[in-house]
XYZ file of C-alpha atoms in Angstrom:
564
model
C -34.411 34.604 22.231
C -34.836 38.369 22.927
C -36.022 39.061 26.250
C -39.853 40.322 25.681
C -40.450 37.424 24.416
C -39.575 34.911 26.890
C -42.136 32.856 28.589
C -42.274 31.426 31.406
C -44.224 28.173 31.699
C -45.524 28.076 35.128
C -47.227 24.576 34.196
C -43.741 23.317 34.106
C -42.286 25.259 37.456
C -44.856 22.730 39.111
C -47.864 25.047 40.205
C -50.341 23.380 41.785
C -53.757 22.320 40.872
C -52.802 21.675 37.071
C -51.845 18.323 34.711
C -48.805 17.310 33.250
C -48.617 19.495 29.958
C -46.614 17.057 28.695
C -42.690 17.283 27.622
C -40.891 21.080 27.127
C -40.860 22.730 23.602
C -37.630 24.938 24.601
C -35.382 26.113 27.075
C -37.802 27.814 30.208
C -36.259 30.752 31.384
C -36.392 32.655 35.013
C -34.374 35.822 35.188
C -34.875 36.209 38.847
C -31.749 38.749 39.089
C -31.379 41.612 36.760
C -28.477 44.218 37.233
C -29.922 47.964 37.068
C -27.242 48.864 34.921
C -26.610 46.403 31.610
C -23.891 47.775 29.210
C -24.095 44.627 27.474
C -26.182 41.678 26.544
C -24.621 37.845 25.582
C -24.931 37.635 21.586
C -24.419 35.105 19.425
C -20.302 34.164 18.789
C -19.469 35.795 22.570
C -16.815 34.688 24.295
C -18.606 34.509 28.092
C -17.569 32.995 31.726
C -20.198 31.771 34.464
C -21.247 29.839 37.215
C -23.356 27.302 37.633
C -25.045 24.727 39.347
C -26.644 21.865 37.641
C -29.512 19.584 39.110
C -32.343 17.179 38.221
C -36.304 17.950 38.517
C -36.020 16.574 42.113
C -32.906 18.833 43.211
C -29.929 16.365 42.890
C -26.985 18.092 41.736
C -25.250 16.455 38.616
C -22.531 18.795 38.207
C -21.098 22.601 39.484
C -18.670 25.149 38.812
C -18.421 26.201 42.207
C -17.309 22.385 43.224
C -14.450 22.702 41.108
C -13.562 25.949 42.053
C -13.023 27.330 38.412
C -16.097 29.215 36.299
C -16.717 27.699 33.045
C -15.103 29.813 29.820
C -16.960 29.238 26.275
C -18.576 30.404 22.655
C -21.793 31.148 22.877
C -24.003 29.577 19.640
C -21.264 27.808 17.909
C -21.888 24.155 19.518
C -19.816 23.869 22.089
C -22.854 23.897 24.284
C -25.605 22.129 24.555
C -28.505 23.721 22.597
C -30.672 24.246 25.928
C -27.582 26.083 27.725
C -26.602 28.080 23.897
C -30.256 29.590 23.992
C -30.767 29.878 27.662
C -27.511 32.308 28.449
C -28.294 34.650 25.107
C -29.472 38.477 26.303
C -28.166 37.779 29.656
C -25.938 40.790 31.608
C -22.690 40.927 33.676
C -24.278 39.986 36.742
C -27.487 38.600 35.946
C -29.008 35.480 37.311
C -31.157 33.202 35.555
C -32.747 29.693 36.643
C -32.666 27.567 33.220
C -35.082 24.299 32.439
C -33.699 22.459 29.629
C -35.323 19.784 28.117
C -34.202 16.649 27.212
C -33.772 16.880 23.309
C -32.031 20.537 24.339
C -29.771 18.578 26.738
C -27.995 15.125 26.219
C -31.039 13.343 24.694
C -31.925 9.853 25.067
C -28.197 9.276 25.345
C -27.831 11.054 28.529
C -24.173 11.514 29.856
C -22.967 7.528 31.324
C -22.970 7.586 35.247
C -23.880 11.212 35.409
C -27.242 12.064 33.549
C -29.538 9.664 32.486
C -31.204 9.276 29.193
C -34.219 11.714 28.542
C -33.558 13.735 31.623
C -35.047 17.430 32.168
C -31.736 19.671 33.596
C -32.115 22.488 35.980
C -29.885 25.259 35.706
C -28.899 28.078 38.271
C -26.276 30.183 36.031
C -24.648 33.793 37.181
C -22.902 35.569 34.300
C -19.515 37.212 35.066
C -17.961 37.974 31.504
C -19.064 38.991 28.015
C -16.612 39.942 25.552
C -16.227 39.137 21.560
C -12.900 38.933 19.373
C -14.214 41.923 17.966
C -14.108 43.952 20.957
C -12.337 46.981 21.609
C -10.394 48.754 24.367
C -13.557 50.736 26.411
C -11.876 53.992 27.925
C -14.091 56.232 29.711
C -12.965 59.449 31.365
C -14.077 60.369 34.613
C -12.257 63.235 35.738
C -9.533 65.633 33.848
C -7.880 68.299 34.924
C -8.572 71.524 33.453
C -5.143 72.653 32.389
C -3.487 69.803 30.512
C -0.105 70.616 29.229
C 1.090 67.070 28.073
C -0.201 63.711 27.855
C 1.479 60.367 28.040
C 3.103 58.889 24.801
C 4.770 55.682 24.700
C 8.074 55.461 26.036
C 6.600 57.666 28.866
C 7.484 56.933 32.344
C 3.783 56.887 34.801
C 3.072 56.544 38.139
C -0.613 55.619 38.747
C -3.421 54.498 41.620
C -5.859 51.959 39.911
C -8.477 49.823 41.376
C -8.348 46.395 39.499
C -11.987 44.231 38.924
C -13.098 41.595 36.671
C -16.412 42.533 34.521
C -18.906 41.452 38.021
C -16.922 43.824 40.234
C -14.768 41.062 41.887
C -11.324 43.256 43.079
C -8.422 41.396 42.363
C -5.558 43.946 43.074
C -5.370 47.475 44.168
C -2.333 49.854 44.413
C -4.270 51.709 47.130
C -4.092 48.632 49.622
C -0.119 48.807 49.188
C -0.192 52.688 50.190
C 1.869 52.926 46.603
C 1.656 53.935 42.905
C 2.360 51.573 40.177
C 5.234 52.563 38.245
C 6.605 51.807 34.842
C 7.137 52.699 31.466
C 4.427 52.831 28.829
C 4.526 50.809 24.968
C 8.120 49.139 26.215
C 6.036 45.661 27.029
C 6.254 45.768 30.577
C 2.547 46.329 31.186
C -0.767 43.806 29.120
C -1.441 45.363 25.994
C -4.809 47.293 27.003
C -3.125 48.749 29.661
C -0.416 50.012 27.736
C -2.809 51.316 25.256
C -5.188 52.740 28.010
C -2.915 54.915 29.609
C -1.750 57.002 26.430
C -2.973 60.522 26.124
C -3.781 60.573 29.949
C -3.277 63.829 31.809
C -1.827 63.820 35.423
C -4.745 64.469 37.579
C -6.827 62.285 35.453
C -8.721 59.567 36.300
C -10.072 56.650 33.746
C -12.036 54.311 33.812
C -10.498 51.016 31.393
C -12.068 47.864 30.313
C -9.771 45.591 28.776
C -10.725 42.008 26.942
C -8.751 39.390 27.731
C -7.014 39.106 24.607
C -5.572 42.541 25.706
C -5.235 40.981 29.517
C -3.902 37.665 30.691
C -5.975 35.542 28.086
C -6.261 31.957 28.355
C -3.893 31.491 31.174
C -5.205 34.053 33.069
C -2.734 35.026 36.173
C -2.433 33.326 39.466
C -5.265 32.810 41.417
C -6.985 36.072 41.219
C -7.126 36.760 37.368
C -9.032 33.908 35.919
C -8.684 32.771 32.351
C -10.400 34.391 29.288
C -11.437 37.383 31.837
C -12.346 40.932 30.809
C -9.993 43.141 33.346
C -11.852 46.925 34.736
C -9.211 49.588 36.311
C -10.010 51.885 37.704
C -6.998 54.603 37.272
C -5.603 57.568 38.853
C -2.728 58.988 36.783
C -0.295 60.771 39.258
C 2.359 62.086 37.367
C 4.642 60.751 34.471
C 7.860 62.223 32.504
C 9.862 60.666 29.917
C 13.663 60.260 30.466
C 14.696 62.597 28.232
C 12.688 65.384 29.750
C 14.588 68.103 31.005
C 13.727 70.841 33.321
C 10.394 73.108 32.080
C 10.060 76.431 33.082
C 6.401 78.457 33.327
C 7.467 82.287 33.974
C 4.305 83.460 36.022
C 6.003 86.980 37.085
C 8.764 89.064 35.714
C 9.402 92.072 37.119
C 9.264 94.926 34.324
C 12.536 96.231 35.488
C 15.497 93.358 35.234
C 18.698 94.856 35.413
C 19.934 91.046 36.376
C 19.685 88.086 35.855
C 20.808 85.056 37.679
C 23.691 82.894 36.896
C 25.710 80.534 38.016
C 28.051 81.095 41.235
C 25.230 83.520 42.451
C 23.652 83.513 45.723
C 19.926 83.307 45.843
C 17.581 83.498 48.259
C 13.879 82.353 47.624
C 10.527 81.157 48.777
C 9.202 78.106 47.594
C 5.599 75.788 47.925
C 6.816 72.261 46.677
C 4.112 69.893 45.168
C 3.788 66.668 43.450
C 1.758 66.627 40.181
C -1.365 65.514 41.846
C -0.967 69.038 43.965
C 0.230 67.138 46.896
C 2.419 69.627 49.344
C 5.915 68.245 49.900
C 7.542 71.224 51.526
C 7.342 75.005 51.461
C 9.891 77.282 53.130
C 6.464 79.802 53.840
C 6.004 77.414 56.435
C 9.211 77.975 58.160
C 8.915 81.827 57.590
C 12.398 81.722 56.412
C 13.522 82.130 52.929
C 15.914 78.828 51.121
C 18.993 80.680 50.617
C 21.700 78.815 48.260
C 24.476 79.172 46.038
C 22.613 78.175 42.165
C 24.725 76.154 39.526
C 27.462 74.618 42.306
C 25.593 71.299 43.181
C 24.367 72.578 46.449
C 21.013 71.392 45.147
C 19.142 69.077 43.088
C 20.347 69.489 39.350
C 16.441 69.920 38.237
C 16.599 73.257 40.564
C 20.011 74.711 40.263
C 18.828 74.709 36.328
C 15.693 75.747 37.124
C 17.001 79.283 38.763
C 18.901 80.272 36.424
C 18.099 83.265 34.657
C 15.934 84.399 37.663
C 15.354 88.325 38.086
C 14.594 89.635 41.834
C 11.278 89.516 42.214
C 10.457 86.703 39.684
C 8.011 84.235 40.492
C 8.707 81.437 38.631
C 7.081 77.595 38.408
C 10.207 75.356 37.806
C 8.701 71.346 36.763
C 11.655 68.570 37.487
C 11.867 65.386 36.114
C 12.992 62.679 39.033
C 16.438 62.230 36.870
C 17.243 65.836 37.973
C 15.856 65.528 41.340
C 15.704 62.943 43.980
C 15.730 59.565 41.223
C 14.334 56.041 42.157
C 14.946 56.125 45.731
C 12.694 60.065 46.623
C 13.493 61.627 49.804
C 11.834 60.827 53.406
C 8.469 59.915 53.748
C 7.192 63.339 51.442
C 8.834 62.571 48.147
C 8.112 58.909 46.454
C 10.728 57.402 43.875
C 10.208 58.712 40.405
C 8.206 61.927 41.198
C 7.910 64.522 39.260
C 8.238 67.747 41.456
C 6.417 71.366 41.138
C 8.357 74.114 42.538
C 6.317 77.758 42.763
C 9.004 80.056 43.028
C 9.508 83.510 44.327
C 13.225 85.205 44.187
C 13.417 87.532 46.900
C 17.163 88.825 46.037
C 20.701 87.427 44.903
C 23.776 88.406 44.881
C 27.904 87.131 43.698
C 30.370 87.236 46.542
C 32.423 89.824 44.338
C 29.743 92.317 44.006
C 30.381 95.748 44.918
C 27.944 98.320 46.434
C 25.843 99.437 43.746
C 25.605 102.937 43.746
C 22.922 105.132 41.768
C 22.656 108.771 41.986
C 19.436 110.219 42.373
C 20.041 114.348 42.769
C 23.530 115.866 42.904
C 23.209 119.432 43.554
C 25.010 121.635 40.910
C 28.292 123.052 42.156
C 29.338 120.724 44.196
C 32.823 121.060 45.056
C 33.575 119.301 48.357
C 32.110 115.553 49.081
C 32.721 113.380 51.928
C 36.013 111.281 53.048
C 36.470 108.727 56.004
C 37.054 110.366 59.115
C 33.918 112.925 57.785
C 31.990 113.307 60.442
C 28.084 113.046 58.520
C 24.328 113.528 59.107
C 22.077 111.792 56.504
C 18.436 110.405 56.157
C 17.795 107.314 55.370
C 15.216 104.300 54.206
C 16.421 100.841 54.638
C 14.455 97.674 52.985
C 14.607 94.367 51.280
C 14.944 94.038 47.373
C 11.213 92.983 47.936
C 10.120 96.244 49.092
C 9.557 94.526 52.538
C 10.794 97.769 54.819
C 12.954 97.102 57.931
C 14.713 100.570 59.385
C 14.304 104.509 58.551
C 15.741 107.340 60.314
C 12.418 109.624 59.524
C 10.903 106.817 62.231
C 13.321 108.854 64.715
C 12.667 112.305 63.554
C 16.269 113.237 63.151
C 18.723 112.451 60.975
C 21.242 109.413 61.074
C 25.337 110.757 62.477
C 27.828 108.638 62.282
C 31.870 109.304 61.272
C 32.869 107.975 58.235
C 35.432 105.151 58.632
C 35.391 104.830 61.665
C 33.815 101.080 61.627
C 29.869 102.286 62.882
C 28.202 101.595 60.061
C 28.051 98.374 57.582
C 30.961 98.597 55.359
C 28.382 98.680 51.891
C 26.753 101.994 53.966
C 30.211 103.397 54.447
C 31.166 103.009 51.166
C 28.146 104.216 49.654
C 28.700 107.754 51.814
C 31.398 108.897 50.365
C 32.271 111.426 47.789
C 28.683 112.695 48.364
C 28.107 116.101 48.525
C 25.688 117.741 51.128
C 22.110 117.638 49.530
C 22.756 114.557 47.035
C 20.567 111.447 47.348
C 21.154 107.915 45.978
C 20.399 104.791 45.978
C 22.230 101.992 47.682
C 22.491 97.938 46.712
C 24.723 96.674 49.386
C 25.023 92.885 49.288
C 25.322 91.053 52.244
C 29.358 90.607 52.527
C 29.299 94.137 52.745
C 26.352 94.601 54.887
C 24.980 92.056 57.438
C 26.355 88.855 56.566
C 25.373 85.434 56.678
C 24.144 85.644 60.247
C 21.665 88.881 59.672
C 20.854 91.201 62.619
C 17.945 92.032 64.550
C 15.242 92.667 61.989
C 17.332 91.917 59.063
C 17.550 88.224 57.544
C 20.651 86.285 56.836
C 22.392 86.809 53.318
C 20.388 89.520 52.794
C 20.488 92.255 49.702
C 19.964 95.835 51.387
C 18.292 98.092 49.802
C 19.042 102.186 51.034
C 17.582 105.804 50.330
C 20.187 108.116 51.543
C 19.974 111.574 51.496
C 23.501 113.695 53.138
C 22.123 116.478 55.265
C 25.577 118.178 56.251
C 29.375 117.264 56.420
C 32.075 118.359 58.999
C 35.261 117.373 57.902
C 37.182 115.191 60.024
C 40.552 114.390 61.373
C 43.199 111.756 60.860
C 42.242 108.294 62.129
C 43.460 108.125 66.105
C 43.678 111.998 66.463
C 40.831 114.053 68.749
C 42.206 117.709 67.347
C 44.259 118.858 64.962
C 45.942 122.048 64.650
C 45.644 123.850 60.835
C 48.914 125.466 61.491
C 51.949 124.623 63.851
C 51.040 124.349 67.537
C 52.650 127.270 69.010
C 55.519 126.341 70.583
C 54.967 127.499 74.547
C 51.782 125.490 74.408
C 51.987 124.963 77.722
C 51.984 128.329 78.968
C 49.568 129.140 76.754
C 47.557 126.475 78.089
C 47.875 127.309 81.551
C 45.704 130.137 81.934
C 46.100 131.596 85.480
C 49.999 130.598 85.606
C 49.644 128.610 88.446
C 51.638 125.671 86.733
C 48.841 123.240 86.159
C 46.101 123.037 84.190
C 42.499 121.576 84.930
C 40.043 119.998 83.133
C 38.125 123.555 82.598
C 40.924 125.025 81.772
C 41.968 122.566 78.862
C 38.538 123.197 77.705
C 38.039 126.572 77.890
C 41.884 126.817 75.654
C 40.853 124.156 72.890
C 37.122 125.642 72.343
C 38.745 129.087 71.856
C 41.727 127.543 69.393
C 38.340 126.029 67.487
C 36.544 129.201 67.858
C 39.940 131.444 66.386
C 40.054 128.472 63.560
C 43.780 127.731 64.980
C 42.473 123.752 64.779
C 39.930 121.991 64.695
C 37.967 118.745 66.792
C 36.815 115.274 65.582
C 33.219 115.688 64.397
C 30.777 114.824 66.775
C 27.598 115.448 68.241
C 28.812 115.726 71.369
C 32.305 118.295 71.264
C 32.136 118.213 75.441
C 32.888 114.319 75.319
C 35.630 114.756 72.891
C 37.446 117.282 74.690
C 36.560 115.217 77.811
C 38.524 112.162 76.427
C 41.259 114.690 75.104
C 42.107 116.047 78.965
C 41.808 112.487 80.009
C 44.571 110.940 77.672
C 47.273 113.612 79.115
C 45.978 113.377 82.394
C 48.527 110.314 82.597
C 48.346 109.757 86.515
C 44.543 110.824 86.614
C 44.929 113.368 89.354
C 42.538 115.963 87.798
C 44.876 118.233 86.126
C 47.709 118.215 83.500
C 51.242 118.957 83.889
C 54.100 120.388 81.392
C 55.508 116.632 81.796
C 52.073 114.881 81.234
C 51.522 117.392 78.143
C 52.268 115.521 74.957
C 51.097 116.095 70.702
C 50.230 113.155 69.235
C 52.752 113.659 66.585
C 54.914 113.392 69.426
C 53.856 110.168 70.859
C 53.646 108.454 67.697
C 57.603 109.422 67.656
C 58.577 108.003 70.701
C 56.578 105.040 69.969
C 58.290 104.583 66.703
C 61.883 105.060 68.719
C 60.857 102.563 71.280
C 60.246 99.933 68.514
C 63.489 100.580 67.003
């Protein structure tokens, strides 16, 4: 019957003030409920499920589907029903309610039904559809979100973890991964999930969300499942696809940054040290080292971490930023990590090297100016002044010597600077810049120092502004020629047989000043001759006598006797 053509015959609904009309023609039909939204109306050869409540004219109830706790499954216009019930369910909706009168040649007849309807009896009807479907039907996919970048989608074979929200057809929930605070996960086309949800799930994006309507040849079908799925239902989810791999994926690798200049490139043994934001494919924030302020700082390709990672850096330049996607297989499996990381996620890991370095690297050394004619360059002991800029490989700048408006002094070997910074002084000439890479086994360390992070790369500007050559480790002044050999006398300027501390220093300035020797570099000369007078003033008295009065050459003599 279509439905702008059904009457109703308020005669027979029992209005008052009019006769008998005398027995029904057809089936009289009251659609007192009518969904706003109808995808679909009951047609001829449907499969359909409802409930129902049966009574006579004077509101005794013959039979119900609520009594027996179980809706009633059947074909609509092929006879299984009676003719009143066939014609009074066609063009209804999920949903819909309708109050049926059936008469009696549409009913049971003059037979009736023995001990439960009599002969010629007029049947009332309350029915609520819940199900429509047809053998013919298809899977009904509708998309209601999608991300806008969409690598990959899921194939069979593919491993998915998803949210869903499970209904039947009238909106009844019967399961929900949300109330169990975890995804569903499986594999997809291996038979582990019903057949429309295998098929719904394929070419799904993570980040997408679906909405999947399944018949329930494609469900649970006649059995139905437990006590929540009834049979012959039509199944709605409701999905959220998290994130999915397939076990054969291996790590992929999205280069967002590289550095024109890559002199290097990261390999295995190599100590890196990065930033990182870790996410789950849904964009969820796991972990990022930005929080911590400190940089995750690692050997790569030793097992220190996950497999997914130590792949994933390799090949790195400094300054690379870098977005590194690992399946669970190379990162934390079945079982995740803490509270942060579920079993079987895929991770996300935006990358940014800050530096690396091998434990056997030297100081890398690159000239920037050498001045022509440059005959004599530095040696330990040199006592040097040089300008300098210090900073990270990422340009982040820690220490420069222009911040103290003089240059940098410092004696060469001598254990003051870094050992990379020593190393990279030497054989300059005065004038000559470079450019220093010291790594951090020749520079700071593990540990850092005040301003400087731990396993740090250093990066220096040096420029030399003079040289004064130095003198032999241990030794204050040395002599260019033989000492003379009265050196005491000498020493002892007004003969009185002792020699102060003014006297010592006015004698070694004036050997200096003659070019006879020859001090340790330093800023301060006064100091060093200080500490000179105070090593032969062996009993401290204030002055020196011809006994106290010892070369170093000679000391180092009697030391070597006393050992023997």
């Amino acid at each position: 019957m279509a439905l702008g053509s059904l009457v109703l015959l308020l005669s027979l609904l029992g209005v008052l003030g009019l006769g008998d009309p005398g027995p029904l023609e057809d089936v009289v039909i009251d659609r007192y409920y009518i969904p706003k939204i109808c995808l679909r109306e009951v047609q001829m050869g449907d499969f359909i499920r409802y409930h129902y409540n049966g009574t006579f004219k004077d509101g005794k109830k013959f039979d119900s589907s609520y009594d027996r706790g179980a809706t009633v499954a059947g074909v609509v216009g092929v006879g299984r029903l009676i003719t009143g019930m066939d014609r009074g369910l066609q063009g209804m909706c999920v949903n819909e309610r309708r109050h049926l009168i059936v008469p009696p040649h549409l009913g049971y007849g003059s037979i009736g039904v023995a001990g439960l309807i009599p002969p010629d009896a007029t049947l009332y009807f309350d029915v609520v559809m819940l199900d429509i479907w047809n053998k013919n039907d298809k899977l009904q996919i509708t998309t209601l979100s999608k991300p806008e970048h969409c690598n990959r989608t899921v194939e069979n074979s593919d491993f998915v973890r998803y949210h869903y929200n499970g209904t039947l057809l009238d909106g009844t929930p019967f399961d929900s991964s949300y109330s169990k605070d975890s995804t569903y996960d499986t594999y997809v086309g291996t038979g582990w999930l019903i057949k429309g949800m295998d098929q719904g799930l394929l070419g799904m994006c993570a980040g997408e969300k679906r909405s999947i309507i399944i018949p329930p040849f494609l469900a649970y079908g006649e059995k139905g499942y437990g006590t929540v799925i009834p049979p012959q239902a039509s199944l709605v989810f409701s999905v959220l696809l998290v994130d999915f791999h397939n076990p054969k994926d291996g790590v992929s690798l999205e280069h967002l940054e590289v550095p024109e200049s890559c002199k290097r490139r990261a390999v295995t043994g190599d100590f890196v040290r990065y930033h990182y934001n870790g996410t789950l494919m849904d964009g969820t924030l796991f972990d990022s080292s930005y929080s911590r302020n400190h940089t995750y700082n690692t050997y790569i390709g030793k097992g220190y971490i996950i497999p997914g990672m130590d792949q994933g850096l390799q090949g790195v330049c400094m300054g690379e930023r870098r977005r590194v996607v690992i399946p669970p297989h190379l990162a934390y499996g079945e079982n995740g990590a803490g509270d942060k990381i579920p079993g079987s996620a895929v991770l996300i890991f935006d990358v940014h090297v800050i530096d690396f370095h091998n434990p056997a690297d030297p100081v890398e050394i690159e000239t920037v100016y050498r001045p022509e004619g440059c005959n004599v360059t530095t040696r330990n002991r040199d006592f040097v002044r040089y300008h300098y800029n210090c900073s990270l490989l990422d340009g982040t700048k820690l220490f420069s010597s222009h911040d103290y408006g003089s240059p940098q002094e410092v004696t060469l070997g001598a254990n003051k600077v870094i050992e990379g910074l020593n190393s990279g002084l030497l054989d300059m000439c005065a004038g000559e810049r470079r450019v220093l890479i010291i790594p951090p086994h020749l520079g700071h360390g593990e540990s850092g120092a005040r301003g400087v992070p731990g396993s740090a790369v250093l990066r220096f500007e040096v420029e030399l502004i003079s040289m004064e050559e130095g003198v032999p480790e241990g030794y204050l002044f040395i002599w260019h020629g033989d000492p003379p050999e009265n050196l005491y006398e000498q020493m002892d300027l007004n003969k009185d047989g002792q020699i102060p501390a003014d006297e010592f220093s006015t004698f070694i300035l004036t050997q200096v000043a003659e070019g006879k020797g020859r001090l340790m570099p330093s800023s301060d000369p006064e100091k060093v001759i200080a500490d000179m007078f105070k090593n032969q003033d062996r009993n401290q008295d204030g002055k020196i006598t011809a006994e106290e009065l010892k070369l170093k050459s000679d000391e180092d003599q009697e030391k070597i006797h006393e050992e023997l």
